[in-house]
Structures are given as C-alpha cells and as structure tokens.
Coordinates of C-alpha atoms in Angstrom, one line a residue:
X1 CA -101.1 32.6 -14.0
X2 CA -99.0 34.8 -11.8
X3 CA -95.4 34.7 -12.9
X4 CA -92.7 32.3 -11.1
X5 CA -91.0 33.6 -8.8
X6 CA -87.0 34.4 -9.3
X7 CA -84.6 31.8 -7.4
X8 CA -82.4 34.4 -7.0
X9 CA -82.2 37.7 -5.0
X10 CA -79.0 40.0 -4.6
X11 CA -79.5 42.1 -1.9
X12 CA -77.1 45.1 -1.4
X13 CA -76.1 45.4 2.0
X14 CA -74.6 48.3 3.8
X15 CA -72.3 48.9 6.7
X16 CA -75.3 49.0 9.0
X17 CA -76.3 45.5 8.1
X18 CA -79.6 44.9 8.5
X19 CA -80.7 47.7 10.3
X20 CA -80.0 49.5 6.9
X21 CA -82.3 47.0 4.8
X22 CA -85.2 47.6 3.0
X23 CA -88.6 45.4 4.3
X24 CA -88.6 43.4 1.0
X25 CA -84.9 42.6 1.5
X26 CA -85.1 41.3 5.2
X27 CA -88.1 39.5 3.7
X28 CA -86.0 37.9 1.1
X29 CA -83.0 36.9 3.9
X30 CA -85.7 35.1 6.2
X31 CA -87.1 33.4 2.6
X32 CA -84.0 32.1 1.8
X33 CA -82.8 28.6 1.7
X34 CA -79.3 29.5 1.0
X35 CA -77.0 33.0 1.5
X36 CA -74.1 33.5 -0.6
X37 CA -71.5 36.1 0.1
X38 CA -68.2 37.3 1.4
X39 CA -66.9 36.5 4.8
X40 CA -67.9 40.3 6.2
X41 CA -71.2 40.1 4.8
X42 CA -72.2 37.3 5.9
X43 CA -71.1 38.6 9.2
X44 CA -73.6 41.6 9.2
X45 CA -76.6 39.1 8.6
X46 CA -79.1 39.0 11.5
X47 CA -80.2 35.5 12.8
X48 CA -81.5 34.0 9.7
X49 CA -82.2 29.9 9.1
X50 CA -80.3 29.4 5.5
X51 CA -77.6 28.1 4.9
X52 CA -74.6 30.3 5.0
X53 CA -71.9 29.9 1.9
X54 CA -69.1 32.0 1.8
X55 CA -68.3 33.1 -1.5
X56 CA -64.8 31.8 -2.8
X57 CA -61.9 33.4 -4.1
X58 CA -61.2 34.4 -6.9
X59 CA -64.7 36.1 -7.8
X60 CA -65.3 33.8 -10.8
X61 CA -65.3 30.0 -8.5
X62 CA -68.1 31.9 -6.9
X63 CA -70.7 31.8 -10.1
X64 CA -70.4 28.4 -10.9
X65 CA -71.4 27.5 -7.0
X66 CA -74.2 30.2 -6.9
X67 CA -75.4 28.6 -10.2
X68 CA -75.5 25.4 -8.7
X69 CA -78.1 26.5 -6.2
X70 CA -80.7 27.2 -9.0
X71 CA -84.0 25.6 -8.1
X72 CA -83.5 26.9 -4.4
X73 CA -84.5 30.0 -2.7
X74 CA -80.7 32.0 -3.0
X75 CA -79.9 35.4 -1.7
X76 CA -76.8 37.2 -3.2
X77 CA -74.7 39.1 -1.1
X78 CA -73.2 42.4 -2.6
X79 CA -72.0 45.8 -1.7
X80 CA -74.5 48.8 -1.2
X81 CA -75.6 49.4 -4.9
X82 CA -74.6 45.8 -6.9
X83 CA -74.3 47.3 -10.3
X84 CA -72.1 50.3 -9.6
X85 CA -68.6 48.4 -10.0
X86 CA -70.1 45.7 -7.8
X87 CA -71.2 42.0 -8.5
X88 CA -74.4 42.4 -9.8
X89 CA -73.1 42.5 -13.3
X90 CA -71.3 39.3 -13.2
X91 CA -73.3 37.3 -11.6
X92 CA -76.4 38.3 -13.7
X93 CA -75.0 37.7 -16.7
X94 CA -75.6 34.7 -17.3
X95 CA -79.0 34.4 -16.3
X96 CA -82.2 35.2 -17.9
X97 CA -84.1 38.3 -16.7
X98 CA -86.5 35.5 -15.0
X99 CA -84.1 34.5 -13.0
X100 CA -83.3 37.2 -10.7
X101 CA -84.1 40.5 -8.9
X102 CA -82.2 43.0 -7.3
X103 CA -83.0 44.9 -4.2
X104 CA -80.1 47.4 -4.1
X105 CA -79.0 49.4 -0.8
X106 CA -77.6 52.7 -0.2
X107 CA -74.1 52.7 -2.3
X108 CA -70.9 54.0 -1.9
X109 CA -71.4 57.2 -4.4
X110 CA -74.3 58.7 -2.4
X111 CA -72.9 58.0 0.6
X112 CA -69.9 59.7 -0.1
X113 CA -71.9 62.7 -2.1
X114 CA -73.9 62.8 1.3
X115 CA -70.6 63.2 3.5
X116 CA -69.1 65.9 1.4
X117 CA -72.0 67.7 -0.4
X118 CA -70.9 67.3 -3.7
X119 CA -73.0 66.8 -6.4
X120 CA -73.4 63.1 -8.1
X121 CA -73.9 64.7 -11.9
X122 CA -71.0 66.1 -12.1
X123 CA -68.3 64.4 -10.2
X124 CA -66.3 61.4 -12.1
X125 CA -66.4 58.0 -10.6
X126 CA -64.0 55.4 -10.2
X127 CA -63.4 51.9 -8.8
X128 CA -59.9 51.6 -8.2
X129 CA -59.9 48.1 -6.0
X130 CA -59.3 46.3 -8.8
X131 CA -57.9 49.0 -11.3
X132 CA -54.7 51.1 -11.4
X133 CA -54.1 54.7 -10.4
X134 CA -53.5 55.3 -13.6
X135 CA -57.3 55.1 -14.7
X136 CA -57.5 58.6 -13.1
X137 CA -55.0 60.4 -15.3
X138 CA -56.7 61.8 -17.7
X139 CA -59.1 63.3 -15.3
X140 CA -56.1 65.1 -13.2
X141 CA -57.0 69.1 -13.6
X142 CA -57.0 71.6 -10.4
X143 CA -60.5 71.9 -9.3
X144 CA -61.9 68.6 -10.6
X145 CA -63.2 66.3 -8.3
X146 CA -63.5 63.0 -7.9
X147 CA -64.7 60.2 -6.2
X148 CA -63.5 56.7 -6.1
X149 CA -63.3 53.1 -3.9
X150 CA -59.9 51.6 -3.1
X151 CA -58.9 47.7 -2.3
X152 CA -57.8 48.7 1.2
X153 CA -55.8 50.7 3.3
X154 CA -52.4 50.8 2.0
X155 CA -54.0 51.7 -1.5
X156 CA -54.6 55.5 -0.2
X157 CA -50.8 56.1 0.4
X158 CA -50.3 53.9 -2.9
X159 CA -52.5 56.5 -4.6
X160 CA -51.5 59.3 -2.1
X161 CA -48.3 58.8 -3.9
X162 CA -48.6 58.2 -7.2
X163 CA -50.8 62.3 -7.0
X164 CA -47.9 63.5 -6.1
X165 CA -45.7 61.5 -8.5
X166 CA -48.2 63.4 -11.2
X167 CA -47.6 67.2 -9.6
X168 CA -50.9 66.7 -7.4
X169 CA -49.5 66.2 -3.7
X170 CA -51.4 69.2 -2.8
X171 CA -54.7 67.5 -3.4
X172 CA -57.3 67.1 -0.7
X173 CA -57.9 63.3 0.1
X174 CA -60.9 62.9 2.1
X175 CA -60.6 59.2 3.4
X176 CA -64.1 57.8 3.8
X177 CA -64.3 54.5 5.6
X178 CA -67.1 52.1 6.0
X179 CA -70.1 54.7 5.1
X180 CA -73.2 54.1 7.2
X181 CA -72.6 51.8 9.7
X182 CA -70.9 52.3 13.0
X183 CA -67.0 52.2 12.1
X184 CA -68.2 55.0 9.9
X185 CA -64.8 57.9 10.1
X186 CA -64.1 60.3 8.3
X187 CA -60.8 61.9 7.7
X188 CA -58.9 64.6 5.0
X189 CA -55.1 64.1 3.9
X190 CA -52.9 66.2 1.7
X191 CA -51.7 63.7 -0.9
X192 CA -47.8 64.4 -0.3
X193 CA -48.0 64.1 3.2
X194 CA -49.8 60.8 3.3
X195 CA -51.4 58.9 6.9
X196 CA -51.0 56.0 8.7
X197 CA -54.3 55.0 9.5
X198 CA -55.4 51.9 9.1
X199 CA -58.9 51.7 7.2
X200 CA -61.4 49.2 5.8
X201 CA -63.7 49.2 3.7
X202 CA -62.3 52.5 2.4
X203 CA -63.5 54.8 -0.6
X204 CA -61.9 58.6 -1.1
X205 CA -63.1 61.9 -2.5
X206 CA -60.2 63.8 -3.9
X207 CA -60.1 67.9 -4.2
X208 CA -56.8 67.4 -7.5
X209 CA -54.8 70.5 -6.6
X210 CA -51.0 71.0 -7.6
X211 CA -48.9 72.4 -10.7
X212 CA -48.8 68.5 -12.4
X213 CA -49.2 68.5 -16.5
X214 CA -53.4 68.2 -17.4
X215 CA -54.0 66.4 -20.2
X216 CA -56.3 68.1 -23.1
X217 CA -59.6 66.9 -23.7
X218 CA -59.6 67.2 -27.7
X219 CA -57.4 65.1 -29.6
X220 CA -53.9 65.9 -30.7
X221 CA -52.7 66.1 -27.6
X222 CA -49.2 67.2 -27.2
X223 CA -46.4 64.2 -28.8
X224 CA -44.5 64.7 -25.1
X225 CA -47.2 62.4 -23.7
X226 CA -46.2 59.3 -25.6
X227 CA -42.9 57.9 -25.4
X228 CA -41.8 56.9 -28.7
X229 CA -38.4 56.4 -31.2
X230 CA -39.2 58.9 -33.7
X231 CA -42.5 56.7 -34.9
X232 CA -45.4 59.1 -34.2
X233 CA -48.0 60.3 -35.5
X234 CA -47.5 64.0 -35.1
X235 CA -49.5 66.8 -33.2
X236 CA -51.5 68.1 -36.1
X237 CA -52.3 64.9 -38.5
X238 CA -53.1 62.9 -35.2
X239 CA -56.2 64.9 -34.9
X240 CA -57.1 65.2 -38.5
X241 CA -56.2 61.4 -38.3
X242 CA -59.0 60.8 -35.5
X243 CA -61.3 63.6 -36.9
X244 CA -60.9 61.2 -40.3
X245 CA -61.7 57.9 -38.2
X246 CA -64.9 59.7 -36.5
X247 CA -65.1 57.3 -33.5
X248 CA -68.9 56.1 -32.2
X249 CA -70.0 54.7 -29.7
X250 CA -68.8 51.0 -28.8
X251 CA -66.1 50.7 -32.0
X252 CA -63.5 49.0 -32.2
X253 CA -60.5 50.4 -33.7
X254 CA -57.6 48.6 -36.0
X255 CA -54.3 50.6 -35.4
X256 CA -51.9 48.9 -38.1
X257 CA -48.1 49.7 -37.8
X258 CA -48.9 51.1 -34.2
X259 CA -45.5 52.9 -33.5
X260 CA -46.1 54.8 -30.1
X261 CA -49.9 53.7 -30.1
X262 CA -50.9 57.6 -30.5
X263 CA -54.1 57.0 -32.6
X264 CA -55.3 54.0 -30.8
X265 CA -54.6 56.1 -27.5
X266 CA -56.5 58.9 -28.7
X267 CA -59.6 57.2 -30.2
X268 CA -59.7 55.3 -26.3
X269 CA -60.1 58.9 -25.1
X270 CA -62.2 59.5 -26.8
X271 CA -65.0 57.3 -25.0
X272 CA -65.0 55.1 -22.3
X273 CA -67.2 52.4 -24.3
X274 CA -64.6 52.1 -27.1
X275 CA -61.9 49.4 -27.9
X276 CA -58.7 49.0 -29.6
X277 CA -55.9 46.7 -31.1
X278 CA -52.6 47.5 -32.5
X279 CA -50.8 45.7 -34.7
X280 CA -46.8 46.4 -34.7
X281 CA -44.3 44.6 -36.3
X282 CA -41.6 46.0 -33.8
X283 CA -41.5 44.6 -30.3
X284 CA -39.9 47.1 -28.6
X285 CA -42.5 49.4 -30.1
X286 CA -45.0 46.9 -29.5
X287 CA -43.7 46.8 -25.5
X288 CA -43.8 50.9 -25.3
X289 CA -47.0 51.1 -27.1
X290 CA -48.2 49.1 -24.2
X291 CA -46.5 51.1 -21.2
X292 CA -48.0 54.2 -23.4
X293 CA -51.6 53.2 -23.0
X294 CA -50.7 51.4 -19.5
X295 CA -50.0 55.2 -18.1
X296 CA -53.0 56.9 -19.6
X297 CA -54.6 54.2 -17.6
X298 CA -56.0 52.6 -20.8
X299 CA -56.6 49.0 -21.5
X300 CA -55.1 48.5 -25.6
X301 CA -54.9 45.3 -27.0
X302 CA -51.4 45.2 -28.6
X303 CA -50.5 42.6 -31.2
X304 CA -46.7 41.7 -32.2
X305 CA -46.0 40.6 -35.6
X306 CA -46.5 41.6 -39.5
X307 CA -49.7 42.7 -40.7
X308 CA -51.9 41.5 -42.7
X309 CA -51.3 37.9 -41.2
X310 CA -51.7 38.9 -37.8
X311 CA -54.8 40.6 -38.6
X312 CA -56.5 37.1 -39.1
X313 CA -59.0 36.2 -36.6
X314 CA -59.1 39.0 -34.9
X315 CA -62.5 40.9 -33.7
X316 CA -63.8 42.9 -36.6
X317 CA -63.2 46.2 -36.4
X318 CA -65.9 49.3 -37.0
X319 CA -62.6 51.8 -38.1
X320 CA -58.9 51.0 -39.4
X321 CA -55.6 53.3 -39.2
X322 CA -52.8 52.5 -41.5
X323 CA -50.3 54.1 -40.3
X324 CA -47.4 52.5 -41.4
X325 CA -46.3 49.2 -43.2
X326 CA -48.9 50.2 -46.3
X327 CA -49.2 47.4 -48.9
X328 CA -50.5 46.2 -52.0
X329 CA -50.8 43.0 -50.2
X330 CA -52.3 44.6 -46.8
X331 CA -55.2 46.2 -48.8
X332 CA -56.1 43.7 -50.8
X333 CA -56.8 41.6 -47.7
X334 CA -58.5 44.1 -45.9
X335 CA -61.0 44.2 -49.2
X336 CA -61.2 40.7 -49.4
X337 CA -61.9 40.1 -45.7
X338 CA -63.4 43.0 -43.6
X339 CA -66.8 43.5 -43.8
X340 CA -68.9 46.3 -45.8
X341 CA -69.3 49.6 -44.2
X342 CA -66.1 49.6 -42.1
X343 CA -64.3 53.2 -42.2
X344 CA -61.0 53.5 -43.2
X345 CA -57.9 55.7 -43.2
X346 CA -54.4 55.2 -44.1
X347 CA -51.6 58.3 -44.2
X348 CA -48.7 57.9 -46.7
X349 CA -45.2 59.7 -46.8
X350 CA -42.9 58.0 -48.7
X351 CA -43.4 58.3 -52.4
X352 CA -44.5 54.5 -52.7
X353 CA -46.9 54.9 -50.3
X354 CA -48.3 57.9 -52.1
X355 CA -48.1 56.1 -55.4
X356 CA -49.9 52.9 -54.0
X357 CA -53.2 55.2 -51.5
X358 CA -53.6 57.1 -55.1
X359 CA -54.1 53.8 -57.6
X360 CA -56.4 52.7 -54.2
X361 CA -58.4 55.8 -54.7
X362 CA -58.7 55.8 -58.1
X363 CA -60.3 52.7 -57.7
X364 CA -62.3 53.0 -54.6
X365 CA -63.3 56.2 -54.2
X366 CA -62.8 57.9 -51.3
X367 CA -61.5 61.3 -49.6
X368 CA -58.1 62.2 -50.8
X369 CA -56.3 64.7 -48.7
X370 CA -52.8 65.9 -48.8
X371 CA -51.4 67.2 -45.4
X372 CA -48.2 70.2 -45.7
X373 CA -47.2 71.7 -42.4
X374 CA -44.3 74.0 -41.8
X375 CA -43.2 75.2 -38.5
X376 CA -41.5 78.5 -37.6
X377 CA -37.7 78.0 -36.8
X378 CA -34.7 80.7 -36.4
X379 CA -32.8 81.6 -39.5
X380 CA -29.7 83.1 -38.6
X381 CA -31.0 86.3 -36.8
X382 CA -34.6 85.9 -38.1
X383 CA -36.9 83.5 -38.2
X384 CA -38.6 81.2 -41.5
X385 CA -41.0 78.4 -42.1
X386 CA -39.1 74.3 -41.6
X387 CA -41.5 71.9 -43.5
X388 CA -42.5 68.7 -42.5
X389 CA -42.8 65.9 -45.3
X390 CA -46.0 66.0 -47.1
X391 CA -48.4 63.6 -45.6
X392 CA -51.0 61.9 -48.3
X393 CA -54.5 60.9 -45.9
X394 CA -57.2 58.6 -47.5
X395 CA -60.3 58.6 -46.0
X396 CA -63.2 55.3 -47.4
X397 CA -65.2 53.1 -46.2
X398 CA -65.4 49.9 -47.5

C-alpha cells in the first residue's frame, strides 16, 4: 500500500511568486484546501480556490492554528529556502516526518551569491531580522565577507552604524532588495556614510574594510575585550583553561564564580552548537558578565546567586570551570550529583584553595598542574621578570 500522503506542504516562495515555482509546488497550491502565510505572501499567490489564512503575529500563535488544520490538505507559506533561518524549522518540529514535505525555492543566499559572484563555501551567513549586530563581531576582519538578511530598511543604517562604531565605516554595503522578482534593486553603500533609501525585503553583502580591533580566532584572546573589576581569568591560563575543558561539539559548559564571563565566552567561540551558564554570586559581575557576552554577540545563560545551591536543577553540563568560590562543600555536591563522565577543571590561588584541589586529587585522580608566569617590567633603568601568583589547575573527569 502506497504511503499516505503528507497534510502538509511548505512551499518556499520567492519574489517572483509563482512564476518562480517549481511544477510540484503550483501543483500543491491548486491541491490545497487551506494556504497559510504572511500577508505578502499570500499576496504573490495566483488565483487559487483554498482558503486563505494569514499567519498571526507573533510567529508562535501561528503553529497552533496551522496544527489545527491537520486532516486537511495545508500549504505552508515561507521565504525562498524554509530552513535557512526561515520557518521551516519551527513549524516542523513538531510533526512527525509523515506529516510533511518541503518544496523549497530559490533562497536568499544564492541569490545574493548570484548577484555578487561570491562564493557560498566560503562566505559566513547571518540572519540578522531577529538578531543583533552584534552576532557579526567576531567575524569583523578586512577582507572577510559576509552575507546576511535584515528586518527592514532602517536596520541597514542601524547596522551601517554600529560598522562604523567597530572601526569598519569603510566597508562596502551592497544592499540587496527583494532578489528575483520585479522590485529586484541593487545598490552599494560605504557603511559611514549610510543611505536613505527605503527598502523591503532587504538582505546585504558586506566587503568589512576599516582599521576597527579583529578579534583572534584561538582562545586567550586579549583581557581588553572583557570588561571586568579585576576578576579575570588572565590571557595565558584562560587558554590553558579552555585547552583543559576541551570543548565538543553540542556541550554545555558550567562556568562557576563567572567574574567577567571570560571562559564561558571563549568556550561559545569556540563553536556555534555549544551552550553555557554562569553561575556568580556578584550581581554586578553577574550584570557585566552578561553585557560581556551580549557584545561578542553571544547568547550566555547567566545565573545570580551562591553556588552550589544554584547549581540545582539546572541542565547537566558535559564540562565545569571552577573558577572561583572553590569548596569543600561545592565539590562534594558536584560528586554527589553530576553525572559520570563529565570533565572537570578548577584553578586555585589562594593557599586554601591549593590545599583543598590537592586533598581532591589525591583522592580522585586527575591532572595536576601548577601554572607560574612572570612578565617583563622596567627596573630602574633595566628591565626584570614581575610574577604573577602561582595558579594550581586540576584537570578530571568525574
């Protein structure tokens, strides 16, 4: 027996409208019993006979309507390529694989590539209608391009400005609006100068150019990019720190005593499919740690209070940094509560701390390292080495 058919289709439509459709997705609009999507989609349809439902806002009041319709012949309607920062996602994911196909159109990133000749594999992409600026900051080097969709408008002078905030106003902004269908214009900016046109749908390819600060790809990146009181993990151990914690794909880090939120920043570097929560007794640390991650574009979760009782029910984590705040109390609880196989690394500079990793390691096992650095200062006319304190790192998994 042939397999049922899905009640759902999400079609990706273009600018063009239908004229840009594929055979089996004008077959799936004239099939249709109902059409769900946004007011300007549903203005590109051709003449169709279902009935038309314009998808709500917010996003989310839209699912539990399209649900509703299961049962019925529905069509989806979703921007260009529905699983490149589009609905698809969301609305699938919910539903079994039974349930639904998807008949995607031409999307934003090819037509864009198309228009400017640059190459997909090798140019970062970014949807920006619903994310901050700041998501592109680490990517901000002279030469690198990228390519990314905007909310409207007034979000390429919003971005136009925060480049040149960051030392790029000399990058190129190629404004792309409404790609394939015939409101199609193209246009190039310099970031510090800006435009007035108004545009919609809009997406841009930027050319970064200017004398702005890049940020480092490898971590211990420099301490001047994290405001902080003194609290910081320092240059040097941060990246023996996050060479210690050896993210993986999909972890989720546990920064404990968080201070400027340097290790939980860096591991989020690291890779876009990893997580993070801080835990910081200090709420004014606990505020900056958030503004920290907030202008690397980061999302951190950042937990106020004393640890280990705000540790309880949290998501388990794959890695833990104790970096401050290091108890007989804490790592008993830890022990007694975090599952086998979770990696774990504390630093210690006080001689209690020291005192309390080494009894620890005795008992556990373990790495044991103990970190000395010394940096050149003057001395008088001459210059000699100014230690730091000794930093004790233990490196176990439970």
């Amino acid at each position: 027996m042939a397999d049922a058919k899905p009640w759902l289709t999400i079609v990706g439509l273009g600018e063009d409208g239908p004229e840009g459709l594929s055979a089996a997705s004008l077959a799936a609009l004239q099939e249709a019993e109902v059409i769900m999507g946004a007011k300007r989609h549903l203005g590109l349809l051709p003449d169709v006979s279902a009935e038309l439902v314009e998808w709500p806002v917010p996003f989310a009041d839209g699912l539990t309507i399209l649900h509703g319709f299961k049962g019925r012949q529905t069509v989806a309607l979703a921007s260009g390529d529905p699983f490149w920062h589009g609905a698809g996602s969301a609305i699938t994911r919910a539903l079994d694989p039974s349930e639904w196909r998807a008949l995607p159109g031409n999307g934003m990133l090819s037509l864009a590539a198309a228009r400017l000749g640059w190459p997909l594999e090798t140019t970062p992409s970014f949807g920006l209608h619903a994310a901050p600026c700041a998501r592109l900051r680490p990517h901000l080097a002279s030469g690198q391009k990228i390519l990314a969709t905007l909310r409207d408008g007034d979000a390429v002078n919003q971005l136009a400005q925060w480049l040149t905030d960051q030392g790029f106003g000399a990058t190129q902004i190629h404004v792309l609006q409404a790609l394939g269908g015939p409101r199609e214009r193209v246009f190039t900016v310099r970031a510090d100068e800006g435009t007035n046109e108004a545009v919609h749908p809009v997406s841009v390819g930027l050319e970064i150019a200017g004398n702005g600060a890049s940020i480092p790809l490898a971590s211990g990146r420099p301490d001047a990019l994290f405001d902080n009181d003194g609290q910081i993990t320092k240059r040097p151990v941060r990246a023996l720190t996050l060479s210690a914690l050896a993210p993986k794909h999909g972890e989720h880090l546990w920064d404990i005593g968080g201070g400027s939120g340097s290790i939980a920043i860096e591991w989020l570097l690291s890779h876009p499919s990893l997580s993070a929560t801080t835990f910081e007794i200090n709420p004014d640390r606990a505020a900056r740690i958030k503004e920290n991650a907030g202008s690397f574009g980061l999302t951190l979760n950042v937990v106020s209070g004393a640890a280990p009782k705000t540790l309880e029910g949290q998501d388990a984590p794959d890695a833990i940094f104790i970096g401050g705040g290091i108890s007989e109390e804490m790592l008993t609880w830890i022990w007694g509560n975090i599952p086998e196989g979770t990696r774990l690394v504390a630093n210690g500079v006080t001689l209690e701390a020291e005192a309390l990793i080494a009894k620890w390691h005795a008992d556990k096992g373990g790495d044991l390292m103990r970190i000395e650095l010394a940096q050149s200062n003057p001395l008088g006319t001459k210059r000699g080495w100014k230690s730091s304190y000794p930093i004790v790192q233990w490196s176990v998994t439970l």
